């Protein structure tokens, strides 16, 4: 059972100085699961993900990637198994789309190894997955915000990793793009997705499982129906809701702040 | 212009640049306060290299070509390349288009060291320190302070490092100014100012192996890292996410930059503008990816620097200008023109 867990987090604590941001977080994400992380601003969603993808170092606790201590792995080894799409700052220098996306191939290349036909094919495939086929030679800086985010997504696909972590990549994008990205992710039956989600309707619709954080602790972990209840949303978000099940999805209507 | 051009085209471009560089080198050896015709230039260099009989030439001719101009031109080319390479590295590591080889304050430390050697008498305990050694010591001291204050737990904090560099820069400039201010001998002050602006006037053969060596080492260490440089220029987070060991890479880049800057500045002073402006000009031509950028920039840097030095020597001949004055005078208009003309934007 253990080796089916792609991510395993055990008793993770993360403090900044004396401030406790995450406490005793334990969770696991299994192969081919689509798991959403929800919670109010400041609940520690992004901090948790950043610990998993090694941007932060935990104060205590363990994080395993496919059974290995992630902090003892080599950078390239991690990147072969885990791709990250986060909200990125724009570069100040102008690269072409191809030059950007091919960065995703880095963990598969040896020093001095030239980019070969396989790499170019993976790049163009990744671009078609995000609906940006044929844009290889365009300048990255000339793209719109949503297009840029799609290029970052293609970069992650080009990594050909089993696990993709999405750290609020869609926050500043309009609802069309948010749905679009979730749709693309949903299509990958053979990938494991762990994503933070703001919109609970999106979470309910796309996630197999939802983990809810509040004040740095996991307060619920289960199917959308188990996690997203009127009482819990009121308690955690201070929002009154009506929740009904239409077709196979939950539908959440926000009634107002309390 | 050549952003998406094929490999074959790029090969042609590199060959053209190499030919241009060689032509430039020959021209630069040929021109000067005393003109010597090309045939003699070739004969003398050929004769010297292969130990042939040169008795048909005047000693003064041989001296001008072999002892004076050739080492200068070689060092100028290496310095141009080295400064441009360092500029590229600093721009990648800081992800800032305004970075140049001197952002870490290394050059101001070197300048202070140089001025100490040029203007102060023998120092207590160590006695009289030669110019290059003193300047190199100043550069290294600055580098050590920058490393100590700019890193934590073995990790480089780029912003902190630059802030430390800026602070040290002001400190060492102040120190340099105090020493200049307190020196009564105006001729020595002039020679110090000349050095500070950057010049190859004092260059001889002993500098050649150092310049060639440091550039070679720099290139050998950096050429395997073009992918990593691309990733850093896109963003440090992206680099880390795609599998770049950013902690290690940043140290390599910083150490190579420091080595190049310290050595080059202690030989010829802080020649401004080249290391900052050439990378931008080349990005405009070949794009931001480093595989092309480095070769193109390094060749262009060498060509530019040799021309700048040539102008410095012949413009007010027989008087020689500091080459740093020339690089800034020619570089600025070119850069401004490029900013206006091109679609190249610094950001957003």
XYZ file of N, CA and C in Angstrom, chain B residues 52-228:
531
model
N 62.394 32.902 -36.165
C 63.130 33.134 -37.417
C 64.049 34.340 -37.276
N 64.904 34.479 -38.241
C 65.835 35.595 -38.239
C 65.115 36.891 -38.601
N 65.204 37.905 -37.721
C 64.507 39.156 -37.963
C 65.481 40.320 -38.122
N 66.707 39.987 -38.502
C 67.728 41.041 -38.515
C 67.458 42.122 -39.566
N 66.569 41.822 -40.533
C 66.284 42.831 -41.553
C 65.358 43.937 -41.023
N 64.784 43.739 -39.837
C 63.899 44.769 -39.284
C 64.614 45.580 -38.232
N 64.131 46.836 -38.103
C 64.705 47.672 -37.063
C 64.239 47.172 -35.706
N 65.109 47.293 -34.737
C 64.747 46.880 -33.397
C 63.516 47.610 -32.869
N 63.423 48.887 -33.228
C 62.288 49.673 -32.729
C 60.979 49.121 -33.294
N 61.025 48.696 -34.573
C 59.817 48.119 -35.183
C 59.405 46.845 -34.460
N 60.402 45.990 -34.269
C 60.121 44.723 -33.591
C 59.541 44.988 -32.206
N 60.152 45.970 -31.538
C 59.671 46.301 -30.200
C 58.228 46.761 -30.180
N 57.926 47.675 -31.099
C 56.567 48.226 -31.126
C 55.562 47.106 -31.375
N 55.864 46.274 -32.374
C 54.919 45.210 -32.708
C 54.858 44.164 -31.610
N 56.004 43.619 -31.299
C 56.021 42.421 -30.454
C 55.902 42.744 -28.968
N 56.650 43.737 -28.527
C 56.695 43.974 -27.087
C 55.572 44.894 -26.620
N 55.195 45.851 -27.486
C 54.206 46.827 -27.023
C 52.784 46.496 -27.453
N 52.596 46.370 -28.783
C 51.202 46.318 -29.243
C 50.561 44.940 -29.104
N 51.278 43.905 -29.492
C 50.643 42.588 -29.518
C 50.103 42.136 -28.152
N 50.919 42.214 -27.082
C 50.360 41.793 -25.786
C 49.158 42.628 -25.379
N 49.219 43.935 -25.665
C 48.119 44.826 -25.328
C 46.829 44.399 -26.019
N 46.971 44.107 -27.306
C 45.801 43.763 -28.097
C 45.204 42.436 -27.618
N 46.085 41.477 -27.305
C 45.589 40.184 -26.816
C 44.870 40.353 -25.485
N 45.488 41.112 -24.585
C 44.853 41.312 -23.274
C 43.547 42.086 -23.427
N 43.546 43.071 -24.333
C 42.306 43.827 -24.549
C 41.197 42.890 -25.009
N 41.508 42.007 -25.957
C 40.488 41.076 -26.456
C 39.982 40.178 -25.325
N 40.906 39.623 -24.536
C 40.499 38.750 -23.428
C 39.669 39.515 -22.403
N 40.079 40.757 -22.127
C 39.342 41.547 -21.151
C 37.929 41.840 -21.650
N 37.817 42.188 -22.929
C 36.491 42.415 -23.505
C 35.619 41.192 -23.341
N 36.158 40.036 -23.733
C 35.392 38.791 -23.609
C 35.039 38.493 -22.164
N 36.032 38.623 -21.300
C 35.835 38.279 -19.892
C 34.800 39.155 -19.226
N 34.853 40.463 -19.508
C 33.884 41.364 -18.886
C 32.478 41.077 -19.394
N 32.361 40.773 -20.676
C 31.051 40.472 -21.235
C 30.503 39.178 -20.630
N 31.369 38.171 -20.515
C 30.936 36.917 -19.903
C 30.441 37.150 -18.474
N 31.210 37.934 -17.721
C 30.801 38.221 -16.344
C 29.489 38.998 -16.307
N 29.346 39.928 -17.235
C 28.094 40.678 -17.311
C 26.915 39.749 -17.516
N 27.069 38.799 -18.427
C 26.010 37.825 -18.693
C 25.685 37.033 -17.420
N 26.720 36.588 -16.735
C 26.503 35.798 -15.522
C 25.789 36.616 -14.449
N 26.233 37.848 -14.273
C 25.604 38.662 -13.233
C 24.156 38.980 -13.583
N 23.884 39.192 -14.869
C 22.505 39.476 -15.257
C 21.625 38.255 -15.046
N 22.194 37.063 -15.263
C 21.399 35.853 -15.057
C 21.160 35.600 -13.576
N 22.200 35.778 -12.789
C 22.065 35.428 -11.378
C 21.192 36.437 -10.641
N 21.256 37.718 -11.057
C 20.410 38.706 -10.391
C 19.069 38.837 -11.108
N 18.978 38.235 -12.284
C 17.772 38.338 -13.095
C 17.438 39.809 -13.338
N 18.484 40.605 -13.373
C 18.285 42.040 -13.508
C 19.057 42.547 -14.710
N 18.372 43.207 -15.646
C 19.053 43.683 -16.850
C 20.081 44.772 -16.554
N 20.012 45.370 -15.375
C 20.940 46.464 -15.080
C 22.257 45.986 -14.490
N 22.365 44.692 -14.243
C 23.574 44.194 -13.593
C 24.771 44.270 -14.537
N 25.942 44.539 -14.000
C 27.169 44.501 -14.773
C 28.226 43.772 -13.952
N 29.444 43.582 -14.496
C 30.428 42.793 -13.736
C 30.769 43.416 -12.389
N 30.382 44.672 -12.192
C 30.850 45.376 -10.998
C 29.794 45.479 -9.898
N 28.636 44.823 -10.064
C 27.569 44.992 -9.061
C 27.963 44.496 -7.680
N 28.908 43.577 -7.613
C 29.276 43.073 -6.290
C 30.346 43.930 -5.614
N 30.708 45.043 -6.233
C 31.661 45.952 -5.606
C 33.110 45.526 -5.753
N 33.326 44.427 -6.497
C 34.682 43.894 -6.649
C 35.629 44.946 -7.234
N 35.121 45.692 -8.221
C 35.997 46.642 -8.909
C 36.404 47.793 -7.991
N 35.501 48.197 -7.105
C 35.878 49.310 -6.229
C 36.927 48.860 -5.220
N 36.828 47.604 -4.800
C 37.889 47.066 -3.938
C 39.215 47.043 -4.674
N 39.150 46.620 -5.945
C 40.364 46.580 -6.756
C 40.940 47.979 -6.943
N 40.054 48.952 -7.181
C 40.512 50.326 -7.368
C 41.198 50.844 -6.114
N 40.584 50.584 -4.970
C 41.194 51.040 -3.718
C 42.582 50.420 -3.571
N 42.668 49.122 -3.872
C 43.969 48.451 -3.784
C 44.973 49.080 -4.730
N 44.527 49.403 -5.932
C 45.417 49.991 -6.928
C 45.910 51.351 -6.470
N 44.987 52.147 -5.952
C 45.357 53.493 -5.529
C 46.323 53.439 -4.342
N 46.106 52.469 -3.460
C 47.042 52.300 -2.341
C 48.439 52.042 -2.878
N 48.524 51.180 -3.880
C 49.840 50.859 -4.437
C 50.434 52.049 -5.189
N 49.581 52.771 -5.929
C 50.094 53.856 -6.780
C 50.462 55.103 -5.976
N 49.684 55.395 -4.959
C 49.810 56.702 -4.318
C 50.422 56.677 -2.934
N 50.352 55.550 -2.258
C 50.911 55.530 -0.912
C 52.303 54.927 -0.962
N 53.109 55.327 -0.038
C 54.468 54.802 0.026
C 54.432 53.357 0.488
N 55.593 52.808 0.828
C 55.623 51.438 1.344
C 54.731 51.307 2.580
N 53.989 50.235 2.650
C 53.100 50.029 3.789
C 53.871 49.387 4.929
N 53.436 49.632 6.160
C 54.098 48.966 7.277
C 53.962 47.444 7.136
N 54.950 46.734 7.564
C 54.987 45.259 7.538
C 55.187 44.663 6.149
N 54.339 45.053 5.170
C 54.455 44.388 3.879
C 55.300 45.154 2.873
N 55.562 46.427 3.161
C 56.395 47.209 2.249
C 55.627 47.636 1.006
N 56.348 47.888 -0.054
C 55.736 48.368 -1.290
C 55.051 47.204 -2.019
N 53.750 47.379 -2.322
C 53.034 46.306 -3.016
C 52.881 46.684 -4.480
N 53.214 45.762 -5.399
C 53.047 46.080 -6.819
C 51.567 46.305 -7.156
N 51.327 47.092 -8.193
C 49.978 47.513 -8.561
C 48.999 46.351 -8.709
N 49.324 45.390 -9.572
C 48.371 44.317 -9.859
C 48.055 43.497 -8.605
N 49.075 43.178 -7.823
C 48.871 42.378 -6.620
C 47.995 43.116 -5.616
N 48.296 44.406 -5.444
C 47.543 45.197 -4.486
C 46.077 45.290 -4.903
N 45.877 45.492 -6.186
C 44.529 45.616 -6.710
C 43.768 44.295 -6.577
N 44.462 43.201 -6.878
C 43.841 41.880 -6.765
C 43.481 41.586 -5.309
N 44.360 41.983 -4.389
C 44.074 41.791 -2.971
C 42.816 42.560 -2.573
N 42.689 43.802 -3.080
C 41.493 44.598 -2.796
C 40.240 43.912 -3.307
N 40.340 43.355 -4.532
C 39.195 42.664 -5.128
C 38.809 41.448 -4.302
N 39.812 40.659 -3.897
C 39.529 39.441 -3.134
C 38.928 39.759 -1.778
N 39.477 40.785 -1.132
C 38.951 41.180 0.172
C 37.457 41.519 0.047
N 37.136 42.323 -0.984
C 35.737 42.681 -1.208
C 34.890 41.432 -1.427
N 35.402 40.524 -2.257
C 34.645 39.312 -2.567
C 34.353 38.514 -1.301
N 35.370 38.373 -0.450
C 35.172 37.595 0.780
C 34.093 38.238 1.649
N 34.162 39.564 1.801
C 33.153 40.239 2.622
C 31.752 40.037 2.013
N 31.672 40.175 0.684
C 30.382 39.997 0.019
C 29.844 38.578 0.250
N 30.725 37.578 0.152
C 30.281 36.190 0.348
C 29.817 35.948 1.776
N 30.583 36.476 2.718
C 30.251 36.228 4.123
C 28.902 36.858 4.467
N 28.702 38.109 4.037
C 27.470 38.794 4.413
C 26.290 38.455 3.490
N 26.586 37.984 2.308
C 25.511 37.762 1.339
C 25.006 36.339 1.296
N 25.522 35.466 2.167
C 25.031 34.086 2.143
C 24.681 33.641 3.557
N 23.851 32.627 3.608
C 23.436 32.103 4.902
C 23.276 30.602 4.770
N 23.835 29.869 5.682
C 23.818 28.404 5.636
C 24.284 27.880 4.279
N 25.265 28.554 3.698
C 25.793 28.107 2.422
C 24.925 28.447 1.231
N 23.833 29.197 1.461
C 22.982 29.575 0.331
C 23.144 31.061 0.040
N 23.223 31.356 -1.245
C 23.394 32.747 -1.636
C 22.049 33.455 -1.642
N 22.016 34.607 -0.990
C 20.859 35.478 -1.114
C 21.265 36.623 -2.040
N 20.770 36.541 -3.285
C 21.250 37.456 -4.325
C 21.044 38.919 -3.945
N 19.845 39.233 -3.466
C 19.535 40.621 -3.135
C 20.484 41.147 -2.067
N 20.676 40.312 -1.052
C 21.555 40.711 0.044
C 22.974 40.927 -0.478
N 23.407 40.014 -1.341
C 24.752 40.093 -1.859
C 24.967 41.406 -2.619
N 23.959 41.797 -3.394
C 24.100 43.039 -4.156
C 24.095 44.246 -3.221
N 23.254 44.179 -2.187
C 23.232 45.285 -1.238
C 24.593 45.423 -0.551
N 25.159 44.289 -0.151
C 26.487 44.330 0.463
C 27.490 44.901 -0.537
N 27.395 44.451 -1.785
C 28.290 44.938 -2.833
C 28.175 46.442 -3.017
N 26.930 46.940 -3.002
C 26.732 48.384 -3.165
C 27.335 49.153 -1.997
N 27.100 48.620 -0.795
C 27.635 49.283 0.388
C 29.160 49.328 0.322
N 29.764 48.199 -0.007
C 31.225 48.140 -0.085
C 31.744 49.056 -1.176
N 30.982 49.133 -2.253
C 31.355 49.981 -3.366
C 31.504 51.429 -2.903
N 30.513 51.916 -2.163
C 30.604 53.296 -1.656
C 31.784 53.428 -0.714
N 31.942 52.423 0.127
C 33.015 52.494 1.115
C 34.377 52.593 0.431
N 34.599 51.706 -0.539
C 35.915 51.694 -1.179
C 36.122 52.907 -2.080
N 35.039 53.413 -2.687
C 35.181 54.645 -3.469
C 35.608 55.772 -2.553
N 34.993 55.824 -1.377
C 35.357 56.869 -0.415
C 36.830 56.734 -0.040
N 37.243 55.507 0.229
C 38.642 55.257 0.594
C 39.573 55.713 -0.529
N 39.212 55.327 -1.761
C 40.001 55.733 -2.931
C 40.103 57.255 -3.004
N 38.956 57.919 -2.810
C 38.939 59.379 -2.898
C 39.785 60.032 -1.817
N 39.727 59.479 -0.612
C 40.548 60.048 0.470
C 42.022 59.979 0.085
N 42.426 58.810 -0.412
C 43.845 58.654 -0.755
C 44.236 59.626 -1.865
N 43.377 59.749 -2.876
C 43.666 60.685 -3.966
C 43.730 62.113 -3.439
N 42.769 62.436 -2.583
C 42.660 63.778 -2.041
C 43.898 64.161 -1.229
N 44.431 63.190 -0.520
C 45.565 63.478 0.354
C 46.918 63.376 -0.342
N 46.889 63.041 -1.648
C 48.163 62.950 -2.359
C 48.528 64.301 -2.961
N 49.662 64.839 -2.573
C 50.007 66.178 -3.068
C 50.496 66.169 -4.511
N 51.083 65.075 -4.951
C 51.731 65.042 -6.265
C 50.692 64.865 -7.378
N 50.434 65.922 -8.137
C 49.329 65.878 -9.090
C 49.607 64.933 -10.254
N 50.890 64.711 -10.565
C 51.182 63.798 -11.673
C 50.844 62.359 -11.303
N 51.139 62.032 -10.049
C 50.789 60.683 -9.610
C 49.275 60.513 -9.524
N 48.610 61.588 -9.111
C 47.145 61.530 -9.073
C 46.610 61.283 -10.481
N 47.212 61.966 -11.447
C 46.739 61.791 -12.824
C 46.924 60.344 -13.292
N 48.062 59.776 -12.957
C 48.301 58.396 -13.399
C 47.331 57.443 -12.696
N 46.993 57.750 -11.439
C 46.013 56.915 -10.735
C 44.640 57.033 -11.394
N 44.246 58.252 -11.718
C 42.949 58.465 -12.359
C 42.885 57.735 -13.691
N 44.014 57.817 -14.401
C 44.109 57.121 -15.679
C 43.850 55.629 -15.488
N 44.494 55.059 -14.496
C 44.315 53.628 -14.232
C 42.870 53.326 -13.827
N 42.314 54.195 -12.971
C 40.963 53.954 -12.458
C 39.930 53.934 -13.576
N 40.155 54.742 -14.613
C 39.197 54.791 -15.718
C 39.317 53.548 -16.601
N 40.385 52.816 -16.424
C 40.566 51.596 -17.206
C 41.487 51.838 -18.382
N 42.563 51.085 -18.444
C 43.513 51.301 -19.531
C 44.431 50.096 -19.697
N 44.880 49.897 -20.927
C 45.821 48.814 -21.187
C 47.240 49.354 -21.349
N 47.436 50.619 -20.959
C 48.732 51.258 -21.201
C 49.885 50.486 -20.557
N 49.646 49.924 -19.391
C 50.743 49.258 -18.697
C 50.877 47.768 -18.996
N 50.081 47.307 -19.988
C 50.057 45.868 -20.247
C 51.306 45.378 -20.968
N 51.859 44.267 -20.542
C 52.959 43.651 -21.290
C 52.763 42.133 -21.345
N 53.788 41.439 -21.845
C 53.625 39.992 -22.060
C 53.292 39.209 -20.800
N 53.753 39.714 -19.657
C 53.501 38.953 -18.431
C 51.999 38.866 -18.139
N 51.209 39.797 -18.687
C 49.762 39.769 -18.450
C 49.041 38.773 -19.360
N 49.659 38.451 -20.478
C 48.954 37.642 -21.481
C 48.521 36.268 -20.971
N 49.466 35.481 -20.387
C 49.010 34.165 -19.909
C 47.918 34.269 -18.843
N 47.995 35.300 -18.009
C 46.984 35.467 -16.964
C 45.615 35.741 -17.590
N 45.589 36.679 -18.544
C 44.317 37.050 -19.167
C 43.731 35.882 -19.963
N 44.589 35.253 -20.774
C 44.118 34.124 -21.580
C 43.671 32.991 -20.659
N 44.473 32.747 -19.624
C 44.172 31.650 -18.703
C 42.848 31.843 -17.994
N 42.632 33.015 -17.454
C 41.423 33.227 -16.661
C 40.175 33.172 -17.546
N 40.316 33.686 -18.765
C 39.183 33.618 -19.683
C 38.875 32.161 -20.062
N 39.935 31.407 -20.320
C 39.745 30.001 -20.690
C 39.059 29.229 -19.551
N 39.577 29.420 -18.354
C 38.965 28.745 -17.199
C 37.491 29.131 -17.071
N 37.228 30.421 -17.190
C 35.848 30.904 -17.091
C 34.953 30.250 -18.129
N 35.416 30.211 -19.368
C 34.602 29.641 -20.444
C 34.378 28.144 -20.217
N 35.429 27.445 -19.795
C 35.296 25.998 -19.586
C 34.279 25.707 -18.486
N 34.279 26.536 -17.452
C 33.340 26.290 -16.360
C 31.915 26.682 -16.718
N 31.767 27.690 -17.568
C 30.428 28.232 -17.820
C 29.730 27.547 -19.004
N 30.488 27.162 -20.026
C 29.837 26.600 -21.212
C 28.948 25.385 -20.930
N 29.292 24.508 -19.965
C 28.358 23.401 -19.687
C 27.073 23.863 -19.007
N 26.998 25.133 -18.605
C 25.869 25.556 -17.774
C 24.866 26.439 -18.507
N 24.829 26.347 -19.857
C 23.944 27.280 -20.559
C 22.471 27.026 -20.232
N 22.081 25.776 -20.057
C 20.678 25.492 -19.711
C 20.326 26.088 -18.356
N 21.266 25.910 -17.411
C 21.026 26.429 -16.075
C 20.908 27.958 -16.101
